[in-house]
CSV table of C-alpha atoms in Angstrom, one decimal:
chain,number,residue,atom,x,y,z
D,1,UNK,CA,253.9,247.2,-34.9
D,2,UNK,CA,251.6,249.3,-37.1
D,3,UNK,CA,248.8,247.2,-38.6
D,4,UNK,CA,247.4,248.7,-41.8
D,5,UNK,CA,244.8,246.0,-42.0
D,6,UNK,CA,243.4,247.1,-38.6
D,7,UNK,CA,243.2,250.7,-39.8
D,8,UNK,CA,241.5,249.8,-43.1
D,9,UNK,CA,239.0,247.6,-41.3
D,10,UNK,CA,238.1,250.3,-38.8
D,11,UNK,CA,237.8,252.8,-41.7
D,12,UNK,CA,235.4,250.4,-43.5
D,13,UNK,CA,233.2,250.1,-40.4
D,14,UNK,CA,233.2,253.8,-40.0
D,15,UNK,CA,232.4,254.5,-43.7
D,16,UNK,CA,229.5,251.9,-43.7
D,17,UNK,CA,228.0,253.5,-40.6
D,18,UNK,CA,228.2,257.0,-42.1
D,19,UNK,CA,226.5,255.7,-45.2
D,20,UNK,CA,223.7,254.3,-43.0
D,21,UNK,CA,223.4,257.7,-41.2
D,22,UNK,CA,223.1,259.5,-44.5
D,23,UNK,CA,220.4,257.0,-45.7
D,24,UNK,CA,218.5,257.6,-42.4
D,25,UNK,CA,218.6,261.4,-43.0
D,26,UNK,CA,217.6,261.1,-46.6
D,27,UNK,CA,214.7,258.6,-45.8
D,28,UNK,CA,212.8,261.5,-44.2
D,29,UNK,CA,212.2,263.0,-47.6
D,30,UNK,CA,212.9,260.2,-50.2
D,31,UNK,CA,211.7,256.7,-50.6
D,32,UNK,CA,214.0,253.7,-50.3
D,33,UNK,CA,213.7,252.9,-54.0
D,34,UNK,CA,214.9,256.3,-55.0
D,35,UNK,CA,217.8,256.1,-52.6
D,36,UNK,CA,218.8,252.7,-53.9
D,37,UNK,CA,218.5,253.9,-57.5
D,38,UNK,CA,220.5,257.1,-56.9
D,39,UNK,CA,223.2,255.4,-54.9
D,40,UNK,CA,223.6,252.6,-57.5
D,41,UNK,CA,223.8,255.0,-60.5
D,42,UNK,CA,226.4,257.1,-58.8
D,43,UNK,CA,228.3,254.0,-57.8
D,44,UNK,CA,228.3,252.6,-61.3
D,45,UNK,CA,229.7,255.9,-62.8
D,46,UNK,CA,232.5,256.0,-60.3
D,47,UNK,CA,233.2,252.3,-60.6
D,48,UNK,CA,233.4,252.4,-64.4
D,49,UNK,CA,235.8,255.3,-64.3
D,50,UNK,CA,238.0,253.4,-61.9
D,51,UNK,CA,237.9,250.3,-64.1
D,52,UNK,CA,238.8,252.3,-67.2
D,53,UNK,CA,241.7,254.1,-65.5
D,54,UNK,CA,243.3,250.9,-64.3
D,55,UNK,CA,242.3,248.9,-67.4
D,56,UNK,CA,240.2,246.4,-65.4
D,57,UNK,CA,238.3,244.0,-67.7
D,58,UNK,CA,235.0,242.2,-67.3
D,59,UNK,CA,235.0,238.4,-67.7
D,60,UNK,CA,232.4,236.5,-69.8
D,61,UNK,CA,232.0,233.7,-67.2
D,62,UNK,CA,229.4,232.8,-64.7
D,63,UNK,CA,227.1,235.5,-65.8
D,64,UNK,CA,224.0,233.9,-64.2
D,65,UNK,CA,225.9,233.6,-60.8
D,66,UNK,CA,227.0,237.2,-61.1
D,67,UNK,CA,223.4,238.4,-61.7
D,68,UNK,CA,222.1,236.2,-58.9
D,69,UNK,CA,224.7,237.7,-56.5
D,70,UNK,CA,223.8,241.2,-57.7
D,71,UNK,CA,220.1,240.6,-57.3
D,72,UNK,CA,220.5,239.1,-53.8
D,73,UNK,CA,222.8,242.0,-52.7
D,74,UNK,CA,220.5,244.6,-54.3
D,75,UNK,CA,217.4,243.3,-52.6
D,76,UNK,CA,219.3,243.1,-49.3
D,77,UNK,CA,220.3,246.8,-49.6
D,78,UNK,CA,216.8,247.8,-50.5
D,79,UNK,CA,215.4,246.1,-47.5
D,80,UNK,CA,218.1,247.5,-45.2
D,81,UNK,CA,217.3,251.0,-46.4
D,82,UNK,CA,213.6,250.4,-45.6
D,83,UNK,CA,214.6,249.1,-42.1
D,84,UNK,CA,216.8,252.1,-41.5
D,85,UNK,CA,213.9,254.4,-42.2
D,86,UNK,CA,211.8,252.8,-39.5
D,87,UNK,CA,214.2,251.5,-36.9
D,88,UNK,CA,217.0,252.7,-34.7
D,89,UNK,CA,220.4,252.6,-36.5
D,90,UNK,CA,221.9,250.5,-33.8
D,91,UNK,CA,219.2,247.8,-33.9
D,92,UNK,CA,219.5,247.6,-37.7
D,93,UNK,CA,223.2,247.2,-37.5
D,94,UNK,CA,222.9,244.4,-35.0
D,95,UNK,CA,220.3,242.5,-37.0
D,96,UNK,CA,222.6,242.7,-40.0
D,97,UNK,CA,225.1,240.5,-38.1
D,98,UNK,CA,222.6,237.6,-38.4
D,99,UNK,CA,224.0,237.1,-41.9
D,100,UNK,CA,226.8,235.0,-40.1
D,101,UNK,CA,224.2,232.4,-39.0
D,102,UNK,CA,222.5,232.3,-42.4
D,103,UNK,CA,225.9,231.8,-44.2
D,104,UNK,CA,226.4,228.7,-42.1
D,105,UNK,CA,223.1,227.2,-43.1
D,106,UNK,CA,223.4,228.2,-46.7
D,107,UNK,CA,226.9,226.7,-46.9
D,108,UNK,CA,225.5,223.5,-45.6
D,109,UNK,CA,222.8,223.4,-48.3
D,110,UNK,CA,224.7,224.8,-51.3
D,111,UNK,CA,228.3,223.9,-50.6
D,112,UNK,CA,227.5,220.7,-48.8
D,113,UNK,CA,229.5,221.8,-45.7
D,114,UNK,CA,228.3,220.0,-42.6
D,115,UNK,CA,227.3,222.1,-39.6
D,116,UNK,CA,229.8,221.1,-36.8
D,117,UNK,CA,228.5,220.2,-33.4
D,118,UNK,CA,230.8,222.9,-31.9
D,119,UNK,CA,228.8,225.5,-33.8
D,120,UNK,CA,225.5,224.7,-32.0
D,121,UNK,CA,226.3,226.7,-28.8
D,122,UNK,CA,227.1,229.9,-30.7
D,123,UNK,CA,224.0,229.5,-32.8
D,124,UNK,CA,221.8,229.2,-29.6
D,125,UNK,CA,223.4,232.3,-28.2
D,126,UNK,CA,222.7,234.2,-31.5
D,127,UNK,CA,219.1,233.1,-31.5
D,128,UNK,CA,218.6,234.1,-27.9
D,129,UNK,CA,220.1,237.5,-28.7
D,130,UNK,CA,217.8,238.0,-31.6
D,131,UNK,CA,214.7,237.2,-29.5
D,132,UNK,CA,215.9,239.8,-26.9
D,133,UNK,CA,216.5,242.4,-29.5
D,134,UNK,CA,213.2,241.8,-31.3
D,135,UNK,CA,211.1,241.4,-28.1
D,136,UNK,CA,208.2,239.7,-30.0
D,137,UNK,CA,206.1,239.8,-26.7
D,138,UNK,CA,206.0,243.6,-27.0
D,139,UNK,CA,203.9,244.6,-30.0
D,140,UNK,CA,205.4,248.0,-30.3
D,141,UNK,CA,209.0,246.8,-30.5
D,142,UNK,CA,208.4,244.0,-33.1
D,143,UNK,CA,207.7,245.7,-36.4
D,144,UNK,CA,207.7,244.9,-40.1
D,145,UNK,CA,211.0,246.9,-40.3
D,146,UNK,CA,212.7,244.2,-38.1
D,147,UNK,CA,211.4,241.5,-40.4
D,148,UNK,CA,212.9,243.4,-43.4
D,149,UNK,CA,216.2,243.7,-41.6
D,150,UNK,CA,216.3,239.9,-41.0
D,151,UNK,CA,215.3,239.2,-44.6
D,152,UNK,CA,218.1,241.6,-45.7
D,153,UNK,CA,220.6,239.6,-43.6
D,154,UNK,CA,219.5,236.4,-45.2
D,155,UNK,CA,219.8,237.8,-48.7
D,156,UNK,CA,223.2,239.2,-47.8
D,157,UNK,CA,224.3,235.7,-46.7
D,158,UNK,CA,223.1,234.4,-50.1
D,159,UNK,CA,225.3,237.0,-51.8
D,160,UNK,CA,228.3,236.1,-49.6
D,161,UNK,CA,228.0,232.4,-50.4
D,162,UNK,CA,227.7,233.2,-54.1
D,163,UNK,CA,230.8,235.4,-54.0
D,164,UNK,CA,232.6,232.5,-52.3
D,165,UNK,CA,231.7,230.2,-55.2
D,166,UNK,CA,232.6,232.8,-57.8
D,167,UNK,CA,236.1,233.3,-56.4
D,168,UNK,CA,236.6,229.5,-56.1
D,169,UNK,CA,235.7,229.2,-59.8
D,170,UNK,CA,238.4,231.9,-60.6
D,171,UNK,CA,238.5,234.5,-63.3
D,172,UNK,CA,236.7,237.2,-61.5
D,173,UNK,CA,237.8,240.4,-59.7
D,174,UNK,CA,236.1,242.3,-56.9
D,175,UNK,CA,235.3,245.3,-59.2
D,176,UNK,CA,233.3,243.1,-61.6
D,177,UNK,CA,231.3,241.6,-58.8
D,178,UNK,CA,230.5,245.0,-57.3
D,179,UNK,CA,229.5,246.2,-60.8
D,180,UNK,CA,226.8,243.5,-61.1
D,181,UNK,CA,225.6,244.3,-57.6
D,182,UNK,CA,225.2,248.0,-58.5
D,183,UNK,CA,223.6,247.2,-61.9
D,184,UNK,CA,221.0,244.9,-60.3
D,185,UNK,CA,220.4,247.4,-57.5
D,186,UNK,CA,219.7,250.1,-60.1
D,187,UNK,CA,216.9,248.1,-61.6
D,188,UNK,CA,215.5,247.2,-58.2
D,189,UNK,CA,215.5,250.8,-57.2
D,190,UNK,CA,213.9,251.8,-60.5
D,191,UNK,CA,211.1,249.3,-60.1
D,192,UNK,CA,210.4,250.4,-56.5
D,193,UNK,CA,210.2,254.1,-57.3
D,194,UNK,CA,208.0,254.0,-60.4
D,195,UNK,CA,204.8,254.9,-58.7
D,196,UNK,CA,206.0,257.7,-56.4
D,197,UNK,CA,209.1,259.2,-58.0
D,198,UNK,CA,210.5,262.2,-56.2
D,199,UNK,CA,213.1,264.2,-58.1
D,200,UNK,CA,215.9,265.1,-55.6
D,201,UNK,CA,216.6,268.7,-54.7
D,202,UNK,CA,220.1,270.0,-54.3
D,203,UNK,CA,220.4,269.0,-50.7
D,204,UNK,CA,219.1,265.5,-51.5
D,205,UNK,CA,221.4,265.2,-54.5
D,206,UNK,CA,224.4,266.0,-52.3
D,207,UNK,CA,223.4,263.3,-49.8
D,208,UNK,CA,222.9,260.8,-52.6
D,209,UNK,CA,226.4,261.5,-54.0
D,210,UNK,CA,227.8,261.2,-50.4
D,211,UNK,CA,226.1,257.9,-49.9
D,212,UNK,CA,227.6,256.5,-53.2
D,213,UNK,CA,231.1,257.8,-52.3
D,214,UNK,CA,231.0,256.4,-48.7
D,215,UNK,CA,229.7,253.1,-49.9
D,216,UNK,CA,232.5,252.6,-52.5
D,217,UNK,CA,235.1,253.9,-49.9
D,218,UNK,CA,233.8,251.3,-47.4
D,219,UNK,CA,234.0,248.5,-50.0
D,220,UNK,CA,237.5,249.5,-51.0
D,221,UNK,CA,238.8,249.7,-47.4
D,222,UNK,CA,237.2,246.4,-46.6
D,223,UNK,CA,238.8,244.7,-49.6
D,224,UNK,CA,242.2,246.2,-48.6
D,225,UNK,CA,241.8,245.0,-45.0
D,226,UNK,CA,241.0,241.4,-46.1
D,227,UNK,CA,244.1,241.5,-48.3
D,228,UNK,CA,246.4,242.7,-45.5
D,229,UNK,CA,245.4,240.7,-42.5
D,230,UNK,CA,243.4,237.7,-41.2
D,231,UNK,CA,239.8,237.5,-42.5
D,232,UNK,CA,238.7,236.5,-39.0
D,233,UNK,CA,240.5,239.6,-37.5
D,234,UNK,CA,238.9,241.9,-40.0
D,235,UNK,CA,235.4,240.5,-39.4
D,236,UNK,CA,235.8,241.2,-35.6
D,237,UNK,CA,236.9,244.8,-36.3
D,238,UNK,CA,233.9,245.4,-38.6
D,239,UNK,CA,231.6,244.8,-35.6
D,240,UNK,CA,232.7,248.3,-34.5
D,241,UNK,CA,230.1,249.4,-37.1
D,242,UNK,CA,227.4,248.5,-34.5
D,243,UNK,CA,228.9,251.0,-32.1
D,244,UNK,CA,229.3,253.7,-34.8
D,245,UNK,CA,225.6,253.2,-35.9
D,246,UNK,CA,224.3,253.5,-32.4
D,247,UNK,CA,226.4,256.6,-31.8
D,248,UNK,CA,225.1,258.4,-34.9
D,249,UNK,CA,221.6,257.4,-34.0
D,250,UNK,CA,222.0,258.9,-30.5
D,251,UNK,CA,223.8,262.1,-31.7
D,252,UNK,CA,221.7,262.9,-34.8
D,253,UNK,CA,218.3,261.2,-34.3
D,254,UNK,CA,217.8,261.1,-30.5
D,255,UNK,CA,217.8,257.3,-30.6
D,256,UNK,CA,218.4,255.5,-27.3
D,257,UNK,CA,218.8,251.7,-27.5
D,258,UNK,CA,216.7,249.6,-25.2
D,259,UNK,CA,218.5,247.7,-22.5
D,260,UNK,CA,217.3,244.4,-24.0
D,261,UNK,CA,218.5,245.6,-27.4
D,262,UNK,CA,222.0,246.1,-26.0
D,263,UNK,CA,221.9,242.7,-24.2
D,264,UNK,CA,220.7,241.0,-27.4
D,265,UNK,CA,223.3,242.8,-29.5
D,266,UNK,CA,226.1,241.6,-27.2
D,267,UNK,CA,224.8,238.1,-27.5
D,268,UNK,CA,224.5,238.2,-31.3
D,269,UNK,CA,227.9,239.7,-31.8
D,270,UNK,CA,229.5,237.5,-29.2
D,271,UNK,CA,227.9,234.4,-30.7
D,272,UNK,CA,228.9,235.5,-34.2
D,273,UNK,CA,232.5,235.9,-33.1
D,274,UNK,CA,232.5,232.4,-31.5
D,275,UNK,CA,230.9,231.0,-34.7
D,276,UNK,CA,233.6,232.6,-36.8
D,277,UNK,CA,236.4,231.3,-34.6
D,278,UNK,CA,234.9,227.8,-34.7
D,279,UNK,CA,234.6,227.8,-38.5
D,280,UNK,CA,238.2,229.1,-38.8
D,281,UNK,CA,239.6,226.4,-36.6
D,282,UNK,CA,237.7,223.7,-38.5
D,283,UNK,CA,238.9,225.1,-41.8
D,284,UNK,CA,242.5,225.0,-40.6
D,285,UNK,CA,242.2,221.4,-39.5
D,286,UNK,CA,240.9,220.4,-42.9
D,287,UNK,CA,243.8,222.2,-44.6
D,288,UNK,CA,246.3,220.4,-42.3
D,289,UNK,CA,244.7,217.1,-43.1
D,290,UNK,CA,244.9,217.7,-46.8
D,291,UNK,CA,248.6,218.7,-46.5
D,292,UNK,CA,249.4,215.6,-44.6
D,293,UNK,CA,247.8,213.5,-47.3
């Protein structure tokens, strides 16, 4: 049977990877702050046009939480763009998957969700994979860009947990949440580019517009995918983004992933999948218990 959710999830992974490829290309002539600013401004214009066309309204609730989510997401994007400028696309895409482990710990702190014993083995696998990918014993492989990518994964996890709380509170739509993300990203990009502003030429402007379009396309496809099929299934399919990023890096930037990076990537992705399955099973058990009561 044709699964539209699968197609949308694959499309989202592809669109996100193309956005990263374009960011990599643009980073050779523009700073990360300028890219974040341009991408955000273009995204806001398109988003507001969509919201106006479909008469989507803003709420007046949880403004501080919306701003916090936007700031965390904006800083995450800024750091990811910096990491992309100095690392292989495949390595950056793998390190982004560390957000799964950070979500687990943040959920324990903020949402008072206990870390189950069954989650410990996947966590160990993820940590081992991260060590192999970073190779801290090799000075040339362990760089500040890798630190930025890990920090970005942590900030992304903070944004995800905040989104979860916003949806639990109710009264918010995805477009509103994305708007605050883009708005905060605009100010972050503006602050970062003040000292060394570079006005984009025609080629750079085309790339900026393309980055904004592919970003919104990826967000829309991902939202549709989560609405049509299992969230766990969608999260698995999105791991295809690692393959796409590595492919673009090889084809367009002559990037070849280290054998230990590939091994570490397999462990990180595999551990993240096991962690997601474990969390999903525990969630189902809690729901079953509540229903029985």
